[in-house]
Backbone as CSV, one residue per row, in Angstrom:
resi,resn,N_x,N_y,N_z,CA_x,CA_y,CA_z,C_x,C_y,C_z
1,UNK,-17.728,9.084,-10.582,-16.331,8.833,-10.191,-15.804,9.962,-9.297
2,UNK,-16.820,10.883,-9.595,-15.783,11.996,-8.709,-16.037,12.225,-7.597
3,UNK,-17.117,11.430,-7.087,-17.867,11.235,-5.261,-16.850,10.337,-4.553
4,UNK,-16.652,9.019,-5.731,-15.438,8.050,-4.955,-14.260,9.015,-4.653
5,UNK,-14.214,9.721,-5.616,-12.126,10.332,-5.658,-12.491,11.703,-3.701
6,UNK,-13.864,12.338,-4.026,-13.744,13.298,-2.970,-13.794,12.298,-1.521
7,UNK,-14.369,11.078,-1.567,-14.747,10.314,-0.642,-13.612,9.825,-0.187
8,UNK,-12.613,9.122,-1.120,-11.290,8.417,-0.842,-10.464,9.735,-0.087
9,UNK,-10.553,10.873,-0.705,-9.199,11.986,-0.371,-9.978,12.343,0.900
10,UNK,-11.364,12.503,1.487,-11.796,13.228,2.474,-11.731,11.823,3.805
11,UNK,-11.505,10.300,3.514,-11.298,9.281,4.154,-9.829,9.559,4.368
12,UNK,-9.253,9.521,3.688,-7.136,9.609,3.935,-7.135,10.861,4.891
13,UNK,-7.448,12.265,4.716,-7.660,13.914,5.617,-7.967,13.384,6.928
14,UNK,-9.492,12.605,7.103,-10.165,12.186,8.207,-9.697,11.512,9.486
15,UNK,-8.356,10.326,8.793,-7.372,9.359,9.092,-5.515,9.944,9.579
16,UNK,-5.204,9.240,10.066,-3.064,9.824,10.174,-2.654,9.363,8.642
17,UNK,-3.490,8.891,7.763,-2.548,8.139,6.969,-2.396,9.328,5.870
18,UNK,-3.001,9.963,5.287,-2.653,11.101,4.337,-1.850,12.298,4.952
19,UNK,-1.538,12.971,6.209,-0.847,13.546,6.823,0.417,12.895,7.328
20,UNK,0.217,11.294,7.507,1.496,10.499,7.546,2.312,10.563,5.975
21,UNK,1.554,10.260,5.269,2.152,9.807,3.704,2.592,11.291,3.299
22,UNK,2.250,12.355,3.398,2.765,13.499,3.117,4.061,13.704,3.832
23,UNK,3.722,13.617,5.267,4.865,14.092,6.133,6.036,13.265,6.237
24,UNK,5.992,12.005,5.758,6.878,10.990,5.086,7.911,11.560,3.674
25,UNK,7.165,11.937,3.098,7.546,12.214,1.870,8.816,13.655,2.244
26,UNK,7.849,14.478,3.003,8.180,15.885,2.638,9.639,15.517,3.691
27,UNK,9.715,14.751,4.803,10.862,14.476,5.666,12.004,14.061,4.571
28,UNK,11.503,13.119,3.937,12.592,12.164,2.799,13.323,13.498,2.128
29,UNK,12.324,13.669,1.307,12.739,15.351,0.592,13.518,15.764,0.943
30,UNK,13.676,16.630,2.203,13.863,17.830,2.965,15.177,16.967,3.222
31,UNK,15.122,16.143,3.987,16.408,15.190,4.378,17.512,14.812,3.021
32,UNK,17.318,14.196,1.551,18.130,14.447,0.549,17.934,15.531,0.119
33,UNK,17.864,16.298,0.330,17.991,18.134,-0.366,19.072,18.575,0.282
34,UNK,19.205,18.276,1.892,20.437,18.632,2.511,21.500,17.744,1.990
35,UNK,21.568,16.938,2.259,22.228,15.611,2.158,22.816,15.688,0.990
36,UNK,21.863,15.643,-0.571,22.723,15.681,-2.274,22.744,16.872,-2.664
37,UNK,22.441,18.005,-2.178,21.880,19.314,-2.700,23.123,20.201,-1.728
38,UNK,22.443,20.988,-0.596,22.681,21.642,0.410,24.411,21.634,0.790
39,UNK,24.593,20.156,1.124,25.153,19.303,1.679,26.839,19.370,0.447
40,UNK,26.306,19.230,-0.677,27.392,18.656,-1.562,27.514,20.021,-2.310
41,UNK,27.082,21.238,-1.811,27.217,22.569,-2.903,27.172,22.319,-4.270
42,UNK,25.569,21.880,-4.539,25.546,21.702,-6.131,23.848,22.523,-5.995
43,UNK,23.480,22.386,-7.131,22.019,22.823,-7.662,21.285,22.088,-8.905
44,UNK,21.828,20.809,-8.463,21.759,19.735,-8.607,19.674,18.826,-8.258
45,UNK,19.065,18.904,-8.052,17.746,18.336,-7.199,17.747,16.748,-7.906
46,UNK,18.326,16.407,-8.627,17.862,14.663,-9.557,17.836,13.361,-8.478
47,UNK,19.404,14.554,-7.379,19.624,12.818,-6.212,18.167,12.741,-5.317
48,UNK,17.572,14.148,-5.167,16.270,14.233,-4.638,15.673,13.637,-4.754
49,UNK,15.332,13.147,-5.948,14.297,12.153,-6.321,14.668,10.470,-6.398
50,UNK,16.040,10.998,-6.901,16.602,9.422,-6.994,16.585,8.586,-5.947
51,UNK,16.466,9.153,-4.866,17.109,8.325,-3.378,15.399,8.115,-2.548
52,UNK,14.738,9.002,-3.179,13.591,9.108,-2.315,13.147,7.953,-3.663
53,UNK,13.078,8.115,-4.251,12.364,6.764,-5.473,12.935,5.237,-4.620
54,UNK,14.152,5.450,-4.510,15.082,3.965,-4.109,14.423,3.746,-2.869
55,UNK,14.556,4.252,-1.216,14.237,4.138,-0.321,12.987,4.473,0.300
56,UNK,12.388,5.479,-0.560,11.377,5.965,0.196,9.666,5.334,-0.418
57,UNK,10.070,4.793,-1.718,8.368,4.844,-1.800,8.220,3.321,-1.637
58,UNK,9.487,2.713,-1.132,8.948,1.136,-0.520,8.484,0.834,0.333
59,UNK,8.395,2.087,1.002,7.774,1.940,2.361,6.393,2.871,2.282
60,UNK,6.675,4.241,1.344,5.181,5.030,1.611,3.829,4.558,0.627
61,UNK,4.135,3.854,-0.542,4.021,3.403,-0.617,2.420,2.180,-0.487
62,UNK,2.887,1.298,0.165,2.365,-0.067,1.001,1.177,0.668,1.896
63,UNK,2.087,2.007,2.543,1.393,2.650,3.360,0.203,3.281,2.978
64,UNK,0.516,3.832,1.785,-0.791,4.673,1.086,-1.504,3.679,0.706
65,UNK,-1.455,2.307,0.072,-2.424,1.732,-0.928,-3.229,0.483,0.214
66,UNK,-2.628,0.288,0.829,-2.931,-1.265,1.619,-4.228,-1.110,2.288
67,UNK,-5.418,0.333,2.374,-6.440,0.157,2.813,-7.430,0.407,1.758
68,UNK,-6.850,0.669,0.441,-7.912,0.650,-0.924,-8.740,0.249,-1.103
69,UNK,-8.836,-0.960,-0.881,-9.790,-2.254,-1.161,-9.879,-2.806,-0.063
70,UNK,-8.850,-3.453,0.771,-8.879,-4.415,1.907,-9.098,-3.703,3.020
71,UNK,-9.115,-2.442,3.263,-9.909,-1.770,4.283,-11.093,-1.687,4.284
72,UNK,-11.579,-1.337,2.734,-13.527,-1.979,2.573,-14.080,-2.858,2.936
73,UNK,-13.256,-4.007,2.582,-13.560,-5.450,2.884,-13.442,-6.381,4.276
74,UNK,-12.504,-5.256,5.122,-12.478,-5.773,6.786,-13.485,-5.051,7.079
75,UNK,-13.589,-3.749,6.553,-15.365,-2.867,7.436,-16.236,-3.370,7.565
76,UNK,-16.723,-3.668,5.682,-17.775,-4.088,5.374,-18.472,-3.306,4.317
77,UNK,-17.431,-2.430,4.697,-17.869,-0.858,3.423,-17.571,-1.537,1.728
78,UNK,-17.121,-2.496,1.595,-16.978,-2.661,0.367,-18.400,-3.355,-0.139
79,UNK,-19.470,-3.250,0.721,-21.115,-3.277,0.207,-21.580,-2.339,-0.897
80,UNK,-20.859,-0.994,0.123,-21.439,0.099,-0.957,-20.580,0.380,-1.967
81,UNK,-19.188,0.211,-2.651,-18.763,-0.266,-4.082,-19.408,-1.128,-4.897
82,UNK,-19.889,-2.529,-4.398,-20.105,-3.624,-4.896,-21.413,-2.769,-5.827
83,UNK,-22.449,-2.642,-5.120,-23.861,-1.722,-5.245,-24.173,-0.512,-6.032
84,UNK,-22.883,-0.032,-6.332,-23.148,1.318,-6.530,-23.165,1.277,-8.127
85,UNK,-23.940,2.533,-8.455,-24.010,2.484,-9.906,-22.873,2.877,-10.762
86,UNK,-21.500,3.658,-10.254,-20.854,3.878,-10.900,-19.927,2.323,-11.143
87,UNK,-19.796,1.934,-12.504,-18.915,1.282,-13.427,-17.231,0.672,-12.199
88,UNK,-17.369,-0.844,-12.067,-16.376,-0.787,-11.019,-14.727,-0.456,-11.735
89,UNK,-15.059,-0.442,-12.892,-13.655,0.424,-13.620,-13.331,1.898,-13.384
90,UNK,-14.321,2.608,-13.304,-14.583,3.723,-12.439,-14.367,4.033,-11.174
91,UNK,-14.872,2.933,-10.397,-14.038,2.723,-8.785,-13.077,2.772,-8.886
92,UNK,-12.209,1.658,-9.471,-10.400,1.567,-9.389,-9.984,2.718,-9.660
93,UNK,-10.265,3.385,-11.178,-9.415,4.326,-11.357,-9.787,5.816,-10.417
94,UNK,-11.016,5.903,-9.762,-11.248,6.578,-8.718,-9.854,6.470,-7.235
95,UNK,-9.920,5.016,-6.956,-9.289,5.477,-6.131,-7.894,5.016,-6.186
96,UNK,-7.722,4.654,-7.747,-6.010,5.155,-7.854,-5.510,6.720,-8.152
97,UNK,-6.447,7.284,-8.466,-6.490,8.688,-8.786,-5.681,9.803,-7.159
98,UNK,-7.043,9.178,-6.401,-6.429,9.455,-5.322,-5.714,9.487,-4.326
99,UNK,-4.936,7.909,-4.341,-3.588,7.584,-3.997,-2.387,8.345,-4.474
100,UNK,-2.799,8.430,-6.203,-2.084,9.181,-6.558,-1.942,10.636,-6.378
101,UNK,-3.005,11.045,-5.963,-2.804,12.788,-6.044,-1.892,12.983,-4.483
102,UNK,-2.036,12.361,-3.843,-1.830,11.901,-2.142,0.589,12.457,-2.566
103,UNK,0.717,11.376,-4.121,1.783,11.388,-4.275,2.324,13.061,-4.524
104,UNK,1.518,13.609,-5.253,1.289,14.713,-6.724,1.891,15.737,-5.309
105,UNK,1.217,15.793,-4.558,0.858,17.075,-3.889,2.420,17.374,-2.973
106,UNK,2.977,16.494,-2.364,4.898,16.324,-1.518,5.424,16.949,-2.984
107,UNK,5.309,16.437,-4.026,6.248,16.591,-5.143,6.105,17.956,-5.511
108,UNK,5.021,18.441,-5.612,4.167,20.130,-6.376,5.369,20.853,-4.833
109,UNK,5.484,20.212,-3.847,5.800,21.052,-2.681,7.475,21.089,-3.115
110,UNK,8.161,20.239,-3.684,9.514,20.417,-4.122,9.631,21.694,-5.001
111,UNK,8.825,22.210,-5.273,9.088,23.815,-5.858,9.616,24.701,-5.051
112,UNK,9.794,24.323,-3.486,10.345,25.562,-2.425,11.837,25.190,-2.555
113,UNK,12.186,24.120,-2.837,13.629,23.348,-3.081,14.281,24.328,-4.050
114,UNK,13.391,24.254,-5.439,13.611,25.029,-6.528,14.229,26.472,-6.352
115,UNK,13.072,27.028,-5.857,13.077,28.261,-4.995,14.110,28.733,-4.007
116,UNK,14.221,28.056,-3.472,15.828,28.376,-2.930,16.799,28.354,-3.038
117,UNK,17.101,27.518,-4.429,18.277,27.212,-5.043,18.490,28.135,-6.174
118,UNK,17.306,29.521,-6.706,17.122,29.821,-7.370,17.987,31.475,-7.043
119,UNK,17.939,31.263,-5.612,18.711,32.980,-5.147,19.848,32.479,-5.362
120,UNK,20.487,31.109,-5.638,21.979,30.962,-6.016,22.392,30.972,-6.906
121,UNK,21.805,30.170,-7.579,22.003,29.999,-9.347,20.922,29.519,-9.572
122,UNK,20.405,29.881,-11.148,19.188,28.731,-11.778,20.013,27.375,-12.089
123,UNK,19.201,26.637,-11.291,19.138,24.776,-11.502,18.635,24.477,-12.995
124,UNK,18.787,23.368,-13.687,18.755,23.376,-14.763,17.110,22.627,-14.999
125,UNK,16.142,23.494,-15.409,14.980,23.203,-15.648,14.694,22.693,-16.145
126,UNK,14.625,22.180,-17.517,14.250,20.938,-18.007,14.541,19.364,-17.491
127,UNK,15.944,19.198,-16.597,16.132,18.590,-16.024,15.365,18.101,-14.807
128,UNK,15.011,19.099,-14.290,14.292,19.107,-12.894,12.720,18.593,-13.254
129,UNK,12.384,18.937,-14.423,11.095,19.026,-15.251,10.916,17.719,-15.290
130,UNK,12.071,16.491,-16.235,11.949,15.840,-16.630,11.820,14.469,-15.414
131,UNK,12.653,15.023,-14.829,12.676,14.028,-13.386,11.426,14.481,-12.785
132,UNK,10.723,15.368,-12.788,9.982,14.746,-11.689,8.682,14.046,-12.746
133,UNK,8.461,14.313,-13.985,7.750,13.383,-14.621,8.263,11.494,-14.420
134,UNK,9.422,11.590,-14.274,9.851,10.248,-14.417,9.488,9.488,-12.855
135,UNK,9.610,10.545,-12.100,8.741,10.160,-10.760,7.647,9.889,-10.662
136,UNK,6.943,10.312,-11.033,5.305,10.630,-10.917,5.196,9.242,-11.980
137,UNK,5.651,8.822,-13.136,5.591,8.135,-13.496,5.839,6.495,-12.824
138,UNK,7.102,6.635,-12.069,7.124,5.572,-11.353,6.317,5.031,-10.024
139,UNK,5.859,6.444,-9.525,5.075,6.050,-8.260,3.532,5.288,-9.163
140,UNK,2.864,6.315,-9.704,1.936,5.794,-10.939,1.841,3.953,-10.469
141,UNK,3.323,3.967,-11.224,3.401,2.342,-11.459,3.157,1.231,-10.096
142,UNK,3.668,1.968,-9.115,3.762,1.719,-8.107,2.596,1.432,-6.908
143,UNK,2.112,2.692,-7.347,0.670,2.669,-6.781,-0.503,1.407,-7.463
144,UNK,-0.285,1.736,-8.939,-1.372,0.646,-9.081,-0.765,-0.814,-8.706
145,UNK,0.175,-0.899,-8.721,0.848,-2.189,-8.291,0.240,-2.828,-6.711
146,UNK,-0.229,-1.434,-6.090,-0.601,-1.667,-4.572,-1.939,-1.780,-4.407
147,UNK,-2.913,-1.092,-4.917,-4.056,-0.881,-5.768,-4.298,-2.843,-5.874
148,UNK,-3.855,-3.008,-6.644,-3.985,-4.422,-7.046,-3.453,-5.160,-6.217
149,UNK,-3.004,-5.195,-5.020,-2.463,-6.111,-4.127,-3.624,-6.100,-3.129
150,UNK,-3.959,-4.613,-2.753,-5.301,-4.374,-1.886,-6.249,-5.277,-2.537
151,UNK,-6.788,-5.127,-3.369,-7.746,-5.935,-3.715,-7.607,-7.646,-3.895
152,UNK,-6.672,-8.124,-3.965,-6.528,-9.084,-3.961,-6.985,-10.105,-2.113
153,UNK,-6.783,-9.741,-1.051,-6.993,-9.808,0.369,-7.734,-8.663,1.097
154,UNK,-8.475,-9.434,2.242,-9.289,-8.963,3.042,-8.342,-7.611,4.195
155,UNK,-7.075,-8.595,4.147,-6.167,-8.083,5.753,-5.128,-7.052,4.984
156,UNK,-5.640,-5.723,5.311,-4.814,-4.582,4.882,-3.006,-4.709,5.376
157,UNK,-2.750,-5.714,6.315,-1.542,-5.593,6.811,-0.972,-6.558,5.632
158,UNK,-1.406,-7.873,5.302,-1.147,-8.223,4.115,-0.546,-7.949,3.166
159,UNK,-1.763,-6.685,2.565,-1.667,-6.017,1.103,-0.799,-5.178,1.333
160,UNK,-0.100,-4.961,2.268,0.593,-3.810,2.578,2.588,-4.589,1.920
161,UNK,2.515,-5.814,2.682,3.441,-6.399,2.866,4.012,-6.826,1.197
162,UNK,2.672,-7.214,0.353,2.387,-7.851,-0.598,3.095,-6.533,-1.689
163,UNK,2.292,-5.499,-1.481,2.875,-4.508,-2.083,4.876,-3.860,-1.573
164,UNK,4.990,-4.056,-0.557,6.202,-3.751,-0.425,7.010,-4.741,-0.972
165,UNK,6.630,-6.010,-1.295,7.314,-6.950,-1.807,7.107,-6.849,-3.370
166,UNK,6.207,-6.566,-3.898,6.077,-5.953,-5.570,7.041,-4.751,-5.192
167,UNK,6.881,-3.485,-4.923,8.292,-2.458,-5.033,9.575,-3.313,-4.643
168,UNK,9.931,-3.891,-3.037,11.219,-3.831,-3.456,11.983,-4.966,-4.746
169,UNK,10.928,-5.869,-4.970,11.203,-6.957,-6.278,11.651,-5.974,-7.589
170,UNK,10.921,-5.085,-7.563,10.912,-4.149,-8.616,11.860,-3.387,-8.517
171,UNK,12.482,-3.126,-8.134,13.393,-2.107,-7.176,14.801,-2.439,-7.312
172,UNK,15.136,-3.602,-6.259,16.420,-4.001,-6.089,16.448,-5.398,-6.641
173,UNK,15.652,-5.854,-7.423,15.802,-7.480,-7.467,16.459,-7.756,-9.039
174,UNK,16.614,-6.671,-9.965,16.785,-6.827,-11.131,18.718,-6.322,-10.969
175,UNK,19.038,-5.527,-9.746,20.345,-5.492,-9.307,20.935,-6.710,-8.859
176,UNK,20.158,-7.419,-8.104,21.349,-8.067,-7.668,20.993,-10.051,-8.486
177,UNK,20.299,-9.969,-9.514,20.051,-10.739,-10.514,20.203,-9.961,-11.993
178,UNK,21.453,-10.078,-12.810,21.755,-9.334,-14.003,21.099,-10.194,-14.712
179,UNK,20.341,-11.200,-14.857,19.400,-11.664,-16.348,18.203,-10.935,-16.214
180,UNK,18.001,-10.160,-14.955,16.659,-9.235,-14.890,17.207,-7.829,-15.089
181,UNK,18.037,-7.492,-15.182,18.545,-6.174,-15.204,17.505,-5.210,-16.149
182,UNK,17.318,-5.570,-17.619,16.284,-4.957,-18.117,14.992,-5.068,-17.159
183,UNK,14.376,-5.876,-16.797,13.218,-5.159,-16.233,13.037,-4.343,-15.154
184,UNK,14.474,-3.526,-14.511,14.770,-2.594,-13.361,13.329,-1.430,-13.830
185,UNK,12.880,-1.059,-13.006,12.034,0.308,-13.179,12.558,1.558,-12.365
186,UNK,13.777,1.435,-11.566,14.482,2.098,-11.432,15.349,2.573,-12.439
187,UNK,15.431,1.405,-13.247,16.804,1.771,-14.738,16.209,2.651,-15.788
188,UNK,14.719,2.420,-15.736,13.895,3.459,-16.549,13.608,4.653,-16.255
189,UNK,13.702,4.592,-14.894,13.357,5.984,-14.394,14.812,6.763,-14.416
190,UNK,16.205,6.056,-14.242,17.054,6.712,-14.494,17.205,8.258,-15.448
191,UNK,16.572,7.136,-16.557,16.569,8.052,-18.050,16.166,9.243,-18.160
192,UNK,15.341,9.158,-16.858,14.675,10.559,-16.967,15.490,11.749,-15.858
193,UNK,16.360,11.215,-14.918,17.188,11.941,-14.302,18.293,12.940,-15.102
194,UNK,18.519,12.778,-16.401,19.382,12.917,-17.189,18.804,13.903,-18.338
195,UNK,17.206,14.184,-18.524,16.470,15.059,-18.996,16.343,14.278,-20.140
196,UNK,16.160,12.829,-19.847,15.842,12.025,-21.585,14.074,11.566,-21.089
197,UNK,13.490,11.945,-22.206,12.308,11.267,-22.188,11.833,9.737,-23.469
198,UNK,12.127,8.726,-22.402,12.341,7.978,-23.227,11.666,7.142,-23.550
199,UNK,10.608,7.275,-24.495,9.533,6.639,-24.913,9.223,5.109,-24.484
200,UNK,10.319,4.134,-24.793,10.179,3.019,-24.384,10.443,2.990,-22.086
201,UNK,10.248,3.727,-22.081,10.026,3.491,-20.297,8.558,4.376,-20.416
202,UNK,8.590,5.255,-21.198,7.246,5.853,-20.657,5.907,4.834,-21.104
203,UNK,6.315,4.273,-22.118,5.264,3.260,-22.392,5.122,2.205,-21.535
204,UNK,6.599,1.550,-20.935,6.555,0.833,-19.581,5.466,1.235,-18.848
205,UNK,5.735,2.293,-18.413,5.359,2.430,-17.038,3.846,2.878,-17.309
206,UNK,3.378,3.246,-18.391,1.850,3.141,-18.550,1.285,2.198,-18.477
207,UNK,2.035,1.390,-19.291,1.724,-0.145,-19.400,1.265,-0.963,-18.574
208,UNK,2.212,-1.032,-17.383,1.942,-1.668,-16.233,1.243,-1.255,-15.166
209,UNK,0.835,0.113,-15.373,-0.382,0.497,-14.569,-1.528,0.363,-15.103
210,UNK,-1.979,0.097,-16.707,-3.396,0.304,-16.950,-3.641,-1.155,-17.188
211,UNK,-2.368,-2.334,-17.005,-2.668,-3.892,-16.460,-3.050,-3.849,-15.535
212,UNK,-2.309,-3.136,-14.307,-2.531,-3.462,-12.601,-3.965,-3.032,-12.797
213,UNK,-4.918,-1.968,-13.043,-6.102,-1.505,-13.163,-6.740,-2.499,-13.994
214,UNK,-6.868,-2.766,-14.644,-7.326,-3.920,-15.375,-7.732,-5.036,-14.258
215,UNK,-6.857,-5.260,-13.999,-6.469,-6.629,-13.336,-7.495,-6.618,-12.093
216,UNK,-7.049,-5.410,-11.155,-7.841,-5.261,-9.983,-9.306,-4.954,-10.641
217,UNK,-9.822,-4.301,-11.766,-11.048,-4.305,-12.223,-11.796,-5.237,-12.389
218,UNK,-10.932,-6.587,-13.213,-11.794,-7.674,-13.011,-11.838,-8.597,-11.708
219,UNK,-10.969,-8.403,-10.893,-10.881,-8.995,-9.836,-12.410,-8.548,-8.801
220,UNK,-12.255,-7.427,-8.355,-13.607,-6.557,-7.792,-14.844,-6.805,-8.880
221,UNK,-15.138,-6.972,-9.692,-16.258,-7.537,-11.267,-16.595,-8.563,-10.571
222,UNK,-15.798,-9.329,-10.815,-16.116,-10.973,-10.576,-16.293,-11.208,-8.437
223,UNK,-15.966,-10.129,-7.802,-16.298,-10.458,-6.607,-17.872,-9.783,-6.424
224,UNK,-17.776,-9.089,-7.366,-19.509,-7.964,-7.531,-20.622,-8.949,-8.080
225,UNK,-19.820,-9.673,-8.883,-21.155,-10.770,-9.363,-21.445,-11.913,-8.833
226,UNK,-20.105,-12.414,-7.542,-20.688,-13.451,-6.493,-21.712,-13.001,-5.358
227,UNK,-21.423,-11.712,-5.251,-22.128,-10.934,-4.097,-23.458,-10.620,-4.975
């Protein structure tokens, strides 16, 4: 598993798309830091995340996951997955691993945010702590959500679309339909803006990523045993 994860992260480096998906992120950032932070004289970082969760990962997103699978499968490179001896449950979570770290690494960089807000006053740390778990948690969700859209189609522009339509469904669709209101994953991630760790979202949001993995596992299985 750990040839796929260096293979996937040294394919994204190789490509604009891991220097795009970073430099996406770190713009969003940098842009609400002024904006809820800077901007509004607080030491405050929660709208940081909040606004970049709402607007930003519907688009980065689609961007990061949509050549997972369906970029193998327009190459042709998805021969050598099909073939290979590592376990195709091992694949998926290989290269959700590395979608995800793609996320890990913009966020680890919000510590200079920290850091500067720190010659003013200390920001309230557990807070800051707790949110960005509730992030990482939601992209998580997010990612495998895309993960599993890739694999589902050949045409990465597709899976791309497919997945932006799983986030923004997920997103804004439980707002502006109140009999869905509980299943917001924005409303869960709230909880954690507020320094609550709240078991029933954290189980959510595990939940629905080690389905999406599942899901795309047997999907790629059953395309391994027609091939």
């Amino acid at each position: 598993m750990g040839a796929v994860i260096k293979k996937e992260l040294k394919n994204y480096f190789l490509s604009p798309i891991g220097y795009v998906v970073i430099g996406i992120f770190l713009l969003a950032f940098s842009s609400f830091f002024y904006l809820t932070t800077i901007g509004q004289s607080s030491i405050d970082l929660t709208y940081l995340f909040y606004y970049t969760a709402l607007y930003g990962l519907m688009f980065i997103v689609p961007l990061l996951t949509m050549w997972t699978f369906s970029g193998e499968r327009k190459s042709g490179t998805d021969q050598l997955l099909l073939t290979s001896p590592i376990s195709m449950l091992g694949v998926v979570i290989a290269k959700f691993l590395s979608a995800f770290l793609l996320i890990v690494i913009p966020v680890v960089c919000t510590l200079m945010y920290f850091g500067i807000l720190c010659f003013f006053e200390m920001p309230d740390v557990p807070i800051y702590l707790t949110t960005i778990l509730g992030f990482l948690l939601l992209s998580m969700t997010y990612v495998s959500l895309g993960i599993l859209a890739s694999s589902l189609t050949e045409s990465p522009i597709i899976a791309g679309i497919v997945t932006f339509a799983f986030v923004f469904a997920a997103t804004w669709v439980p707002y502006l339909v109140d009999s869905l209101s509980k299943l917001s994953l924005m409303d869960q991630f709230i909880n954690f803006l507020y320094g609550q760790i709240n078991i029933g979202s954290v189980t959510l949001f595990i939940t629905i990523t080690i389905a999406c993995i599942l899901i795309t596992m047997i999907i790629m299985q059953r395309r391994k045993s027609v091939k």
